[in-house]
Coordinates of C-alpha atoms and ligand atoms in Angstrom, one line a residue:
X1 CA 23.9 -5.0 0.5
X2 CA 23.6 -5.4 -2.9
X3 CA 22.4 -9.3 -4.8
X4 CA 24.1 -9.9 -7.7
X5 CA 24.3 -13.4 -9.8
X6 CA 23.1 -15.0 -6.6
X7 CA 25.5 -13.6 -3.5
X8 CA 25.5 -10.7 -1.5
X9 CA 28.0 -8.1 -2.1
X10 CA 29.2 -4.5 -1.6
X11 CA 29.6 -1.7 -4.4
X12 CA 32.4 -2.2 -6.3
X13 CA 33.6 1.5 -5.0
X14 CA 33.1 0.7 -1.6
X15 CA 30.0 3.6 -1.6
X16 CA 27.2 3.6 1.0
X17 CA 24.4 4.9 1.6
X18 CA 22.2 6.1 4.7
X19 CA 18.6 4.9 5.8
X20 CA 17.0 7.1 7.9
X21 CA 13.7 6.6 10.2
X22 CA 11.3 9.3 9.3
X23 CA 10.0 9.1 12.8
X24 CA 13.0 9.9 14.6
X25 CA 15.3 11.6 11.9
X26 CA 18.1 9.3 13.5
X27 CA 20.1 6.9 10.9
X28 CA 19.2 3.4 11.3
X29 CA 21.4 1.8 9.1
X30 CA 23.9 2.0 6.1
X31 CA 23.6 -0.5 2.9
X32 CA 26.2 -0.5 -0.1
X33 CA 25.5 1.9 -2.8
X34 CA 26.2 0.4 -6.1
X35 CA 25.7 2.3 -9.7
X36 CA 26.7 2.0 -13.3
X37 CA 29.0 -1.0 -13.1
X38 CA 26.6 -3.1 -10.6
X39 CA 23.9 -2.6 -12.6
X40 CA 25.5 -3.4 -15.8
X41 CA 26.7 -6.7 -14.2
X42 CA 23.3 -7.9 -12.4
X43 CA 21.9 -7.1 -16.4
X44 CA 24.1 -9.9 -17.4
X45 CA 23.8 -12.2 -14.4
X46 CA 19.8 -11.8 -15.3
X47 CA 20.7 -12.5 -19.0
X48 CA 22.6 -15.4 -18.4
X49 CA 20.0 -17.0 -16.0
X50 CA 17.3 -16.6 -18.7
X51 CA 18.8 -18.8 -20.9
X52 CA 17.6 -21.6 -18.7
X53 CA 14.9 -20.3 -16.7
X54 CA 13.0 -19.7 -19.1
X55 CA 12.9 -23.7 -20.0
X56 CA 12.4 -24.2 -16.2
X57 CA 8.3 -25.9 -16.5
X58 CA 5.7 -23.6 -15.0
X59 CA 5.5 -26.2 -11.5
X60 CA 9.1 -25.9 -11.0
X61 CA 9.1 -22.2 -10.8
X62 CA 6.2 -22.2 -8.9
X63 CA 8.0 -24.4 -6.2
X64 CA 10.5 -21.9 -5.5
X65 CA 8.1 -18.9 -5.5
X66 CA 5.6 -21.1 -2.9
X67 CA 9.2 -21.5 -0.9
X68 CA 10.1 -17.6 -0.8
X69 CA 6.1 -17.1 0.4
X70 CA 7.1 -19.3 3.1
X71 CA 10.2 -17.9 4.1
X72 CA 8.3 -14.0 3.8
X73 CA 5.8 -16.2 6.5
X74 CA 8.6 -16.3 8.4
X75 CA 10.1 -13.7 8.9
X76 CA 6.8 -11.6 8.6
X77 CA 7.2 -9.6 11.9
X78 CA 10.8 -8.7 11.3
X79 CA 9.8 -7.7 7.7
X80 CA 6.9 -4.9 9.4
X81 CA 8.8 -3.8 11.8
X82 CA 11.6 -2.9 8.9
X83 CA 9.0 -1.3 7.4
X84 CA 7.9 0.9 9.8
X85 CA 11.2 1.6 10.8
X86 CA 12.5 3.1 7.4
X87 CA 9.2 4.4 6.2
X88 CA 7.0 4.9 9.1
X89 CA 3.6 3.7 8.8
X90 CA 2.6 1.9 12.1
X91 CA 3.1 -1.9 12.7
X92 CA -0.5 -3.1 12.0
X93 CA -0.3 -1.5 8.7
X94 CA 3.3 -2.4 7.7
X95 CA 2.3 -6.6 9.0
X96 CA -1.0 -5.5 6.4
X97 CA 1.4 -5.0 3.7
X98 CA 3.7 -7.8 4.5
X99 CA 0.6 -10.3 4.4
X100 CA -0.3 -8.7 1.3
X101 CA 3.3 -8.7 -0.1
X102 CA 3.1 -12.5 0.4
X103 CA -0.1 -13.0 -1.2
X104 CA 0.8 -12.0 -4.9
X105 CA 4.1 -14.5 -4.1
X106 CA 1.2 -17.1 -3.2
X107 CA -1.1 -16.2 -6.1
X108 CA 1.6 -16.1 -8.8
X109 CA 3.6 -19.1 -7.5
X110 CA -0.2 -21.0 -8.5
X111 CA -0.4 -19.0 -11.7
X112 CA 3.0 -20.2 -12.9
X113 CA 1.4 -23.5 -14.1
X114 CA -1.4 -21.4 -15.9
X115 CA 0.7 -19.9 -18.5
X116 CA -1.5 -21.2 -21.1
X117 CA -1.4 -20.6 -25.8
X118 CA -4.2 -20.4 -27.3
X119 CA -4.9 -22.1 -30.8
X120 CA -6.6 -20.1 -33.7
X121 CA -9.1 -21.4 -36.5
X122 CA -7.4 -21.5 -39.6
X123 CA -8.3 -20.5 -42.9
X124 CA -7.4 -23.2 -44.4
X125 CA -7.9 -26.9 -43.8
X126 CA -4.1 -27.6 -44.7
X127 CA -2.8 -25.3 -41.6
X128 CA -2.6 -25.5 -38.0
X129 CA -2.3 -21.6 -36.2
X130 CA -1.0 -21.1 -32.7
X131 CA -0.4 -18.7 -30.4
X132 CA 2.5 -19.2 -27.9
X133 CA 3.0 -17.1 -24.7
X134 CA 6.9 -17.1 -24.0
X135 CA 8.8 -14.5 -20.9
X136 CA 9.7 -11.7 -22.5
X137 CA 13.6 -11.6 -21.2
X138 CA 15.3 -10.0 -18.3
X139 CA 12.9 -7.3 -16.6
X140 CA 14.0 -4.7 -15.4
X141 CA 11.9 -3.5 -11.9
X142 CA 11.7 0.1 -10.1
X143 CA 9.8 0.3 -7.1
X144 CA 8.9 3.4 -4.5
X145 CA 9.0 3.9 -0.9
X146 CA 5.6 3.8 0.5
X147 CA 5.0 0.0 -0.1
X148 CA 8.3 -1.2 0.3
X149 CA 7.6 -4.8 0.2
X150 CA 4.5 -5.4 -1.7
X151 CA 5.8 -3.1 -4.9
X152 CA 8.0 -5.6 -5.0
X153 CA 6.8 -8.8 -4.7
X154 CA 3.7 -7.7 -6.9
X155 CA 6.6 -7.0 -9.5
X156 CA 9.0 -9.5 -9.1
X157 CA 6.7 -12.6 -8.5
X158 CA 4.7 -11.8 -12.3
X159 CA 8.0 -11.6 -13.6
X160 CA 9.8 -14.8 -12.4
X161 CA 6.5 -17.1 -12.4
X162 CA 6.4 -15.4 -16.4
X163 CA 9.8 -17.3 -16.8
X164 CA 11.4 -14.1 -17.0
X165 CA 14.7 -12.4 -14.6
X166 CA 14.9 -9.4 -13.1
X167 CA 16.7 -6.8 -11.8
X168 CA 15.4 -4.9 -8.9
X169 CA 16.0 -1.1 -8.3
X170 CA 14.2 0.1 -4.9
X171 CA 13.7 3.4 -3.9
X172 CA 17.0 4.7 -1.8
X173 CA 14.7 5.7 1.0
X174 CA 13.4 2.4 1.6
X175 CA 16.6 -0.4 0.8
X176 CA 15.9 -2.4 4.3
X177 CA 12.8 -3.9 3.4
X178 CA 13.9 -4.6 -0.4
X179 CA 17.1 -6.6 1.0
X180 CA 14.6 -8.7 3.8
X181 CA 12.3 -9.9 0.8
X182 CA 15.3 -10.5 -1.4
X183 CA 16.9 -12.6 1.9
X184 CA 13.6 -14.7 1.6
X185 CA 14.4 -15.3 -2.3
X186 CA 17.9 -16.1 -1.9
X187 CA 17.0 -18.9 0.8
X188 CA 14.7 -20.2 -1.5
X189 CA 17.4 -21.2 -3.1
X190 CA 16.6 -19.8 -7.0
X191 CA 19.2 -20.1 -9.3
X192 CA 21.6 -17.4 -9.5
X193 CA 20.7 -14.0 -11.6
X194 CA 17.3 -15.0 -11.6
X195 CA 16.4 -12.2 -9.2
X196 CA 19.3 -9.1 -8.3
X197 CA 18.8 -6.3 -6.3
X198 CA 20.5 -3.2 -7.1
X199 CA 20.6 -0.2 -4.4
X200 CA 22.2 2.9 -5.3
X201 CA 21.2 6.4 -7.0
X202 CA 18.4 6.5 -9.5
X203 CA 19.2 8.9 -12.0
X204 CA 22.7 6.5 -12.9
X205 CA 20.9 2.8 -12.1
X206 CA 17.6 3.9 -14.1
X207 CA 19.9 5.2 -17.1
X208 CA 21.6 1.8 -17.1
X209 CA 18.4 0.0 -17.2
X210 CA 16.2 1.6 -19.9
X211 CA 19.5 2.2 -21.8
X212 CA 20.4 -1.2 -22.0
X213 CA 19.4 -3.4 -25.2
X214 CA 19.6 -6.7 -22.6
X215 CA 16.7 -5.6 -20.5
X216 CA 13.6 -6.4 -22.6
X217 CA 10.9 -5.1 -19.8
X218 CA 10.7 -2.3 -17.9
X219 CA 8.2 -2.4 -14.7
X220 CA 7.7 1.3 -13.0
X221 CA 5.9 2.3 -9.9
X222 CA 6.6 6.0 -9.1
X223 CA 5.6 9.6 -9.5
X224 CA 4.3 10.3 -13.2
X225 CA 7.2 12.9 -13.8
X226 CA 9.8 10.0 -13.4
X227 CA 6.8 7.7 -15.5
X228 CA 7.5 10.2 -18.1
X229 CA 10.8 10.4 -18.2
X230 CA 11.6 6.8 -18.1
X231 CA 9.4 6.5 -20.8
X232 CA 11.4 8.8 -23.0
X233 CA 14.6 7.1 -21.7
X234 CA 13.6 3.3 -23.6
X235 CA 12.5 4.4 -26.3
X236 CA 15.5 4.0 -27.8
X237 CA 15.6 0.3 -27.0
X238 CA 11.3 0.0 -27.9
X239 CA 11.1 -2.1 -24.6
X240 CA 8.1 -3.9 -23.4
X241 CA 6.6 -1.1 -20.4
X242 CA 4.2 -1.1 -17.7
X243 CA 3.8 1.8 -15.3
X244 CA 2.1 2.6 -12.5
X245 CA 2.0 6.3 -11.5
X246 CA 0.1 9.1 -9.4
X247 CA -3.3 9.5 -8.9
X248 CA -6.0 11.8 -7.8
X249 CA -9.1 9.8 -6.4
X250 CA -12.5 11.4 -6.2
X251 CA -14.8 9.9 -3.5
X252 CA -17.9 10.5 -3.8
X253 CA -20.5 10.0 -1.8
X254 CA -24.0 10.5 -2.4
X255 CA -27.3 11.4 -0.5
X256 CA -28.2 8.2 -0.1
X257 CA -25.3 6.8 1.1
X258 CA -24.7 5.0 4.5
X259 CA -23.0 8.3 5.9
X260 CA -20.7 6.0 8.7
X261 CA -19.5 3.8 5.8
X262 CA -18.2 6.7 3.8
X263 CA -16.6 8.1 6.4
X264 CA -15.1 4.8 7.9
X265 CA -14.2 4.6 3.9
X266 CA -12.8 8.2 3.7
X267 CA -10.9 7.5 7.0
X268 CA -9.5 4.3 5.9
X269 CA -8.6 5.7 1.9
X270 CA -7.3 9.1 2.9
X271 CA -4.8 8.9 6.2
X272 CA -3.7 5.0 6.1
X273 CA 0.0 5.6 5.1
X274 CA -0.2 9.1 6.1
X275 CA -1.7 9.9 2.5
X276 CA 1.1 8.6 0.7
X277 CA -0.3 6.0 -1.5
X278 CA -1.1 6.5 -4.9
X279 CA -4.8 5.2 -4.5
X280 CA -5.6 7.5 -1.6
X281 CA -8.4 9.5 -1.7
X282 CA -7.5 13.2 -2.7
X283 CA -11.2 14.6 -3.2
X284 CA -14.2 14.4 -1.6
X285 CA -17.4 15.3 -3.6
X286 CA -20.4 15.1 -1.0
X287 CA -24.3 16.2 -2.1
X288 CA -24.8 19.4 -1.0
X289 CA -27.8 18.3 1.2
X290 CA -25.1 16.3 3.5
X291 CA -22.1 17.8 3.1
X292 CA -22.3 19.9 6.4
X293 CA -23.3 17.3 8.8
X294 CA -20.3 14.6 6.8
X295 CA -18.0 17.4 7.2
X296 CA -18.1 17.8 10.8
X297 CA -18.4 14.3 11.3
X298 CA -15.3 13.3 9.3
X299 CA -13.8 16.2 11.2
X300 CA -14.8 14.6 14.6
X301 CA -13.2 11.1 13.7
X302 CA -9.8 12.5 12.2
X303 CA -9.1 14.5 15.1
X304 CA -9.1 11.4 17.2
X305 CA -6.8 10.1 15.2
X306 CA -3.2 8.7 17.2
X307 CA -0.6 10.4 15.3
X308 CA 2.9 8.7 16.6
X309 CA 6.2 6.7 15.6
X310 CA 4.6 3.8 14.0
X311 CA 6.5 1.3 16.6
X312 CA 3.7 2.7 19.4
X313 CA 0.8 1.3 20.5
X314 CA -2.3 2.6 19.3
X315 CA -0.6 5.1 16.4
X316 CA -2.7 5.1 13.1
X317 CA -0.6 7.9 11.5
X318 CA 2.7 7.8 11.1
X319 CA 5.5 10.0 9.6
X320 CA 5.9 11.6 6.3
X321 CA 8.5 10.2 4.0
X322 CA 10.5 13.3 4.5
X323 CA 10.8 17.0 5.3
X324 CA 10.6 17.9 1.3
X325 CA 6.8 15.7 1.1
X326 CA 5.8 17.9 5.1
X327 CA 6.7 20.9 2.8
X328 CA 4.5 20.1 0.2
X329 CA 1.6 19.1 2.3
X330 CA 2.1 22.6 4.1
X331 CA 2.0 24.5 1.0
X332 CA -0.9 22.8 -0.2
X333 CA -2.9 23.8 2.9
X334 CA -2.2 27.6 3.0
X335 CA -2.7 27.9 -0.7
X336 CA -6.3 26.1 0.3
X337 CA -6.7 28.6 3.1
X338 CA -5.7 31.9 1.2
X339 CA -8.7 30.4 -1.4
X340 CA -11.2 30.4 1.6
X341 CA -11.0 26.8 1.8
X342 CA -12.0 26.1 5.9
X343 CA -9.7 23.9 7.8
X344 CA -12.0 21.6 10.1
X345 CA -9.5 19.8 12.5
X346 CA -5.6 19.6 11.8
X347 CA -3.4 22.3 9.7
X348 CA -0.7 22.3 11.0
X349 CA 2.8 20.2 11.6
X350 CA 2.9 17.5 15.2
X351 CA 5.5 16.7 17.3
X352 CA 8.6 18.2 18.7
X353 CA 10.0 18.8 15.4
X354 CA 11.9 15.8 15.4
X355 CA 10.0 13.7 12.6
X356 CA 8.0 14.7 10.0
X357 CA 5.0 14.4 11.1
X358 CA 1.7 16.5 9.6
X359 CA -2.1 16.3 11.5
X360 CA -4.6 14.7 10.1
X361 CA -6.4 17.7 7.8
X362 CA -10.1 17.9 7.0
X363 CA -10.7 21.1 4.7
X364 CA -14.1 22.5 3.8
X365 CA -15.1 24.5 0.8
X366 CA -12.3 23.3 -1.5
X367 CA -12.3 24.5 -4.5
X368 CA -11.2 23.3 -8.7
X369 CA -8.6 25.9 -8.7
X370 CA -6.9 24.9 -5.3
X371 CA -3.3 23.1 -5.5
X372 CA -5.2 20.1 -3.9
X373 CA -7.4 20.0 -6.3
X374 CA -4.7 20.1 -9.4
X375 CA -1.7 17.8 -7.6
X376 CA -1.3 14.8 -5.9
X377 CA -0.7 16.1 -2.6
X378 CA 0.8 13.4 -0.6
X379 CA -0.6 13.7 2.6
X380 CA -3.0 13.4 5.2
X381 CA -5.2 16.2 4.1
X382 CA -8.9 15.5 3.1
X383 CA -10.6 18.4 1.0
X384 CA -14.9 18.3 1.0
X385 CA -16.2 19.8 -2.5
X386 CA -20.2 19.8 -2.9
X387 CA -22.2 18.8 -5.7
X388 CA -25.5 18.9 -6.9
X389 CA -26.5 16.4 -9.0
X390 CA -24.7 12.9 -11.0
X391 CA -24.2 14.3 -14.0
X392 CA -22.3 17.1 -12.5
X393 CA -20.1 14.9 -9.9
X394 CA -19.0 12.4 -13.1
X395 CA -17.7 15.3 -14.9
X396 CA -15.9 16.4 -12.6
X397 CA -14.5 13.6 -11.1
X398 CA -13.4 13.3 -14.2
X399 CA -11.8 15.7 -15.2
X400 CA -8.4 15.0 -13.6
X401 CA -5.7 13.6 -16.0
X402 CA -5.1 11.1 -13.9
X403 CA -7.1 8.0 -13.8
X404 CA -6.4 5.8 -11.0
X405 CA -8.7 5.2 -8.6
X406 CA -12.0 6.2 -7.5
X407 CA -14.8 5.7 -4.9
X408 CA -18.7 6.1 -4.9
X409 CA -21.0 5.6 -1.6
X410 CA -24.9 5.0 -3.2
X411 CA -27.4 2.5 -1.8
X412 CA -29.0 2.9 -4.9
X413 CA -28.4 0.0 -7.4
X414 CA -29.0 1.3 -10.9
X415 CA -26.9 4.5 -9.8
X416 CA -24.2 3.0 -8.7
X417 CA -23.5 0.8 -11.9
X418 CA -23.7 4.0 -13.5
X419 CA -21.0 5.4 -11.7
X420 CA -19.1 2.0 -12.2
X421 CA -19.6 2.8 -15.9
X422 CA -18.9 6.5 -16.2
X423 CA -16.2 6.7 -14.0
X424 CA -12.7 6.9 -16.1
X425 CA -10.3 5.1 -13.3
X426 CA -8.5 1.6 -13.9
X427 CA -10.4 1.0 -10.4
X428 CA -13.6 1.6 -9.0
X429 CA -14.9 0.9 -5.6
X430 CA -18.7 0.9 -5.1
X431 CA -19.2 1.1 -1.6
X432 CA -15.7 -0.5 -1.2
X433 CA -13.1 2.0 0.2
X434 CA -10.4 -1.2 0.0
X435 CA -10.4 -2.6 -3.9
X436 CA -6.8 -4.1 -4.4
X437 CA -6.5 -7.7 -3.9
X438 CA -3.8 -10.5 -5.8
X439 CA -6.3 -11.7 -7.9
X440 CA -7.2 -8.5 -9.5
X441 CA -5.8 -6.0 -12.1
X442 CA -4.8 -2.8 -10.7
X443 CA -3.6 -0.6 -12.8
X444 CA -4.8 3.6 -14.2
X445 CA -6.0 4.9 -16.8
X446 CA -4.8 8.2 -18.4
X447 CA -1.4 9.7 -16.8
X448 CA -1.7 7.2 -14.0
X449 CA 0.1 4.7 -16.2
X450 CA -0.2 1.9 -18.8
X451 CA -0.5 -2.1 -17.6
X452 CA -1.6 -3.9 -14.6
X453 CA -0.2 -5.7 -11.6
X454 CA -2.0 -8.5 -10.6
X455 CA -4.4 -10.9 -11.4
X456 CA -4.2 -13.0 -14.6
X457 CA -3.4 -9.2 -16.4
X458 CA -0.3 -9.0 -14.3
X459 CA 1.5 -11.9 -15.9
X460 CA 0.4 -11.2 -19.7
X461 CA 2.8 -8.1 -19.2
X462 CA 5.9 -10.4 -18.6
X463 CA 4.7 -12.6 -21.4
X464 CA 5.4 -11.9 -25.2
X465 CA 2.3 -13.6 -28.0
X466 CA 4.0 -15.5 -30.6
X467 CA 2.5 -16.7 -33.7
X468 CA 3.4 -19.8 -35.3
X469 CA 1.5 -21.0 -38.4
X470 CA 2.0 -25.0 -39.3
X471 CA 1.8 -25.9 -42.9
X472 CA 0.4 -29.6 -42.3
X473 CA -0.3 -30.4 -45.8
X474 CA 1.6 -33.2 -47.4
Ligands
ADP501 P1 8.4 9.6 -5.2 O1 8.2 11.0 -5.6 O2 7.1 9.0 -4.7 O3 9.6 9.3 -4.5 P2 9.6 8.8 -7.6 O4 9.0 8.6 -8.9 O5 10.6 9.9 -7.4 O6 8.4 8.9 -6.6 O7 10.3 7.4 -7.1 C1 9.9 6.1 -7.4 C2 11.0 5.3 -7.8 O8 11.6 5.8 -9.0 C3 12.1 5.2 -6.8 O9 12.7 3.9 -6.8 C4 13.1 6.2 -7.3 O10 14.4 6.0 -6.8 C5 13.0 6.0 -8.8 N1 13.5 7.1 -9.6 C6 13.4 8.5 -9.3 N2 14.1 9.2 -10.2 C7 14.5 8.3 -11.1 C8 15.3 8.4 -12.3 N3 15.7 9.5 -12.8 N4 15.6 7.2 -13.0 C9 15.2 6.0 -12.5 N5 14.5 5.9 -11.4 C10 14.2 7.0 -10.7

């Protein structure tokens, strides 16, 4: 179903659209496919609703997003188990997301109040300078599959707490988890067009969106390809942009790391979600002097990984997305092979050939010039490179254009505040495999995007600065 200007609706054409399970390959439902004309309507439901949202005081919105946290309460387990049923990651996980989905709700529904100016010294004794935080307009939101709720609600809740509307495009992989958040918003009982959900193809609903001189924001979580391209696509309307997109983490751990931490942390960083998260660990640097002895144990712990349909007991890897991200992940592993790199435990596809399924892949000796060294692989593969010394490690971890996320494993104090310094990623955990939380900016550096989610940051980028000079002379 489609929300538009407050109801739920079919596409005007009568158009659907199938939701698989990546487990199973089997259809699990069928939502309304809307496009151009959908989109261009929930544009001006948003538009309208503006015009008095944004007057609505910073308490009364936060009322409403406190409300939708308690509804996404709830309904908390039916939300997981959508989830894992159109994306596959396995229950715990999926009710990890949905408690973190409801935590940016909770953090900006506070936040709301805190939408503070600022005044300014002036120059002269005769004036009175102020700077005035207002919503920026309608925003328009794109979100991808492999955190189907919490994209969302880290997206949506900045946006409406800002004072601002929205229109939501999720990915078409994932609509079932989109629509059970939006139920939550709906009962809520927000005034209409404050928050749509459009489902439908990308290529025709993004076109609407950037295109469009109503939408004043646009919010993007996705490949940096699509980044790029949406990019190019509002220029032409100069709109207010914050993206988040791929990334290649280094972990690093050195020789004086705790050894079980790093590899609890590598565990944790590289096969949670299959290896499909854009923070996801996709390089391993270990000191030569350990590297051996962490390879095999790493190796040891991912083969006892339970790889399963995420609705069974006990699975900690699920499904890929798809057939297209197994091929890639396939690909990425013989090219490693034909370039000597060793495979350690997994390599190869699970199951019956039913889902798309891929073992979880430790691979020694990789190498700069390897595909998993130069893409974002996508997958539950884990590639061990060696280095000798800091100064080394730092330039290459570096040297990715990406700029996401990284890890470093030291005990030693002065080193790892140097790391904290050197390292060019929007986020850095020392000794921390798990950095995101609401209260925080995430958000890359280089190609991995522009903006942040989250935190105090996250609501700046709904909010425009205006200055107002007062001439308070007689
Ligand atoms: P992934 O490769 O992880 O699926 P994408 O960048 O393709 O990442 O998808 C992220 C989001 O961007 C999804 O909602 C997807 O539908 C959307 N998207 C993909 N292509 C386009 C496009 N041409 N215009 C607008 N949105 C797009």
């Amino acid at each position: 179903m489609l929300y538009i200007n407050g109801e739920w609706r079919q596409a005007n054409s009568g158009q659907t659209l199938d939701v698989l399970n990546p487990a199973t390959g089997e259809i699990i439902n069928t939502v309304a496919s809307g496009g151009k004309e959908e989109t261009k309507e929930a544009i001006q439901a948003a538009k309208k609703a503006f015009k008095s949202w944004k007057k609505a005081t910073g308490e009364e919105r936060g009322k409403y997003l406190a409300k939708a946290a308690e509804l996404m309460k709830e309904k908390k387990g039916e939300i997981a188990r959508t989830i894992t049923m159109e994306m596959g990651k396995p229950l715990p996980h999926a009710e990890r997301e949905v408690a973190g989905a409801i935590n940016y709700v909770v953090w900006y529904a506070e936040e709301a109040k805190r939408v503070y100016g600022e005044t300014i010294p002036a120059s002269h004794p005769d004036k009175h300078l102020m700077l005035l935080r207002q919503p920026v307009g309608v925003a328009a939101a794109i979100t991808p599959w492999n955190f189907p709720a919490s994209m969302i609600t880290r997206k949506i809740a900045p946006a409406i707490a800002a004072g601002c509307t929205v229109v939501l495009k999720p990915a078409p992989s994932t609509p079932l988890s989109a629509i059970k958040v939006f139920e939550c918003f709906h009962e809520a009982g927000f005034p209409e067009g404050v928050a749509n959900l459009i489902i439908g193809p990308a290529d025709e609903i993004g076109k609407e969106l950037t295109k469009s001189p109503d939408v004043r924001k646009l919010t993007f979580t996705g490949s940096t390809p699509v980044g790029k391209m949406l990019l190019k696509e509002s220029a032409d309307t100069v709109k207010k942009i914050s993206m988040e997109l791929g990334g290649h983490a280094p972990f690093i751990v050195f020789e004086d790391a705790d050894m079980g931490a790093a590899i609890k942390g590598v565990l944790g960083t590289k096969f949670v979600n299959s290896g499909q998260t854009c923070i996801s660990t996709n390089r391993i640097y270990v000191a030569e002097s350990i590297a051996e002895e962490f390879g095999q144990r790493l190796a040891e712990q991912a083969a006892k990984l339970k790889v399963g349909n995420g609705l069974e007991d006990g699975v900690d890897v699920g499904p890929l997305i798809n057939e297209q991200a197994l091929e890639k992940v396939e690909n990425h592993v013989a090219d490693a092979v034909q370039q000597n790199g060793k495979v350690l435990c997994g390599g190869n596809r699970y199951g019956n050939g039913k889902g798309s399924f891929y073992e979880p892949t430790v691979i020694n000796f990789a190498q700069e010039s390897m595909k998993i060294t130069t893409e974002e692989t996508f997958g539950p593969v884990a590639p061990i490179y060696t280095f000798k010394d800091e100064e080394e490690v730092i330039e290459r971890a570096n040297h990715e254009s990406y700029g996401l996320a990284a890890y470093c494993f030291t005990k030693d104090l002065g080193r790892g505040y140097r790391m904290m310094s050197e390292l060019e990623y929007g986020i850095v955990g020392i000794n921390d495999p798990a950095p995101i939380v609401a209260q925080a900016p995430f958000g890359g550096f280089k190609e991995s995007g522009m903006g942040k989610e989250g935190g105090r940051s996250g609501i700046l980028e709904y909010l425009e600065e205006k200055f107002v000079s007062v001439g308070i002379g007689n």
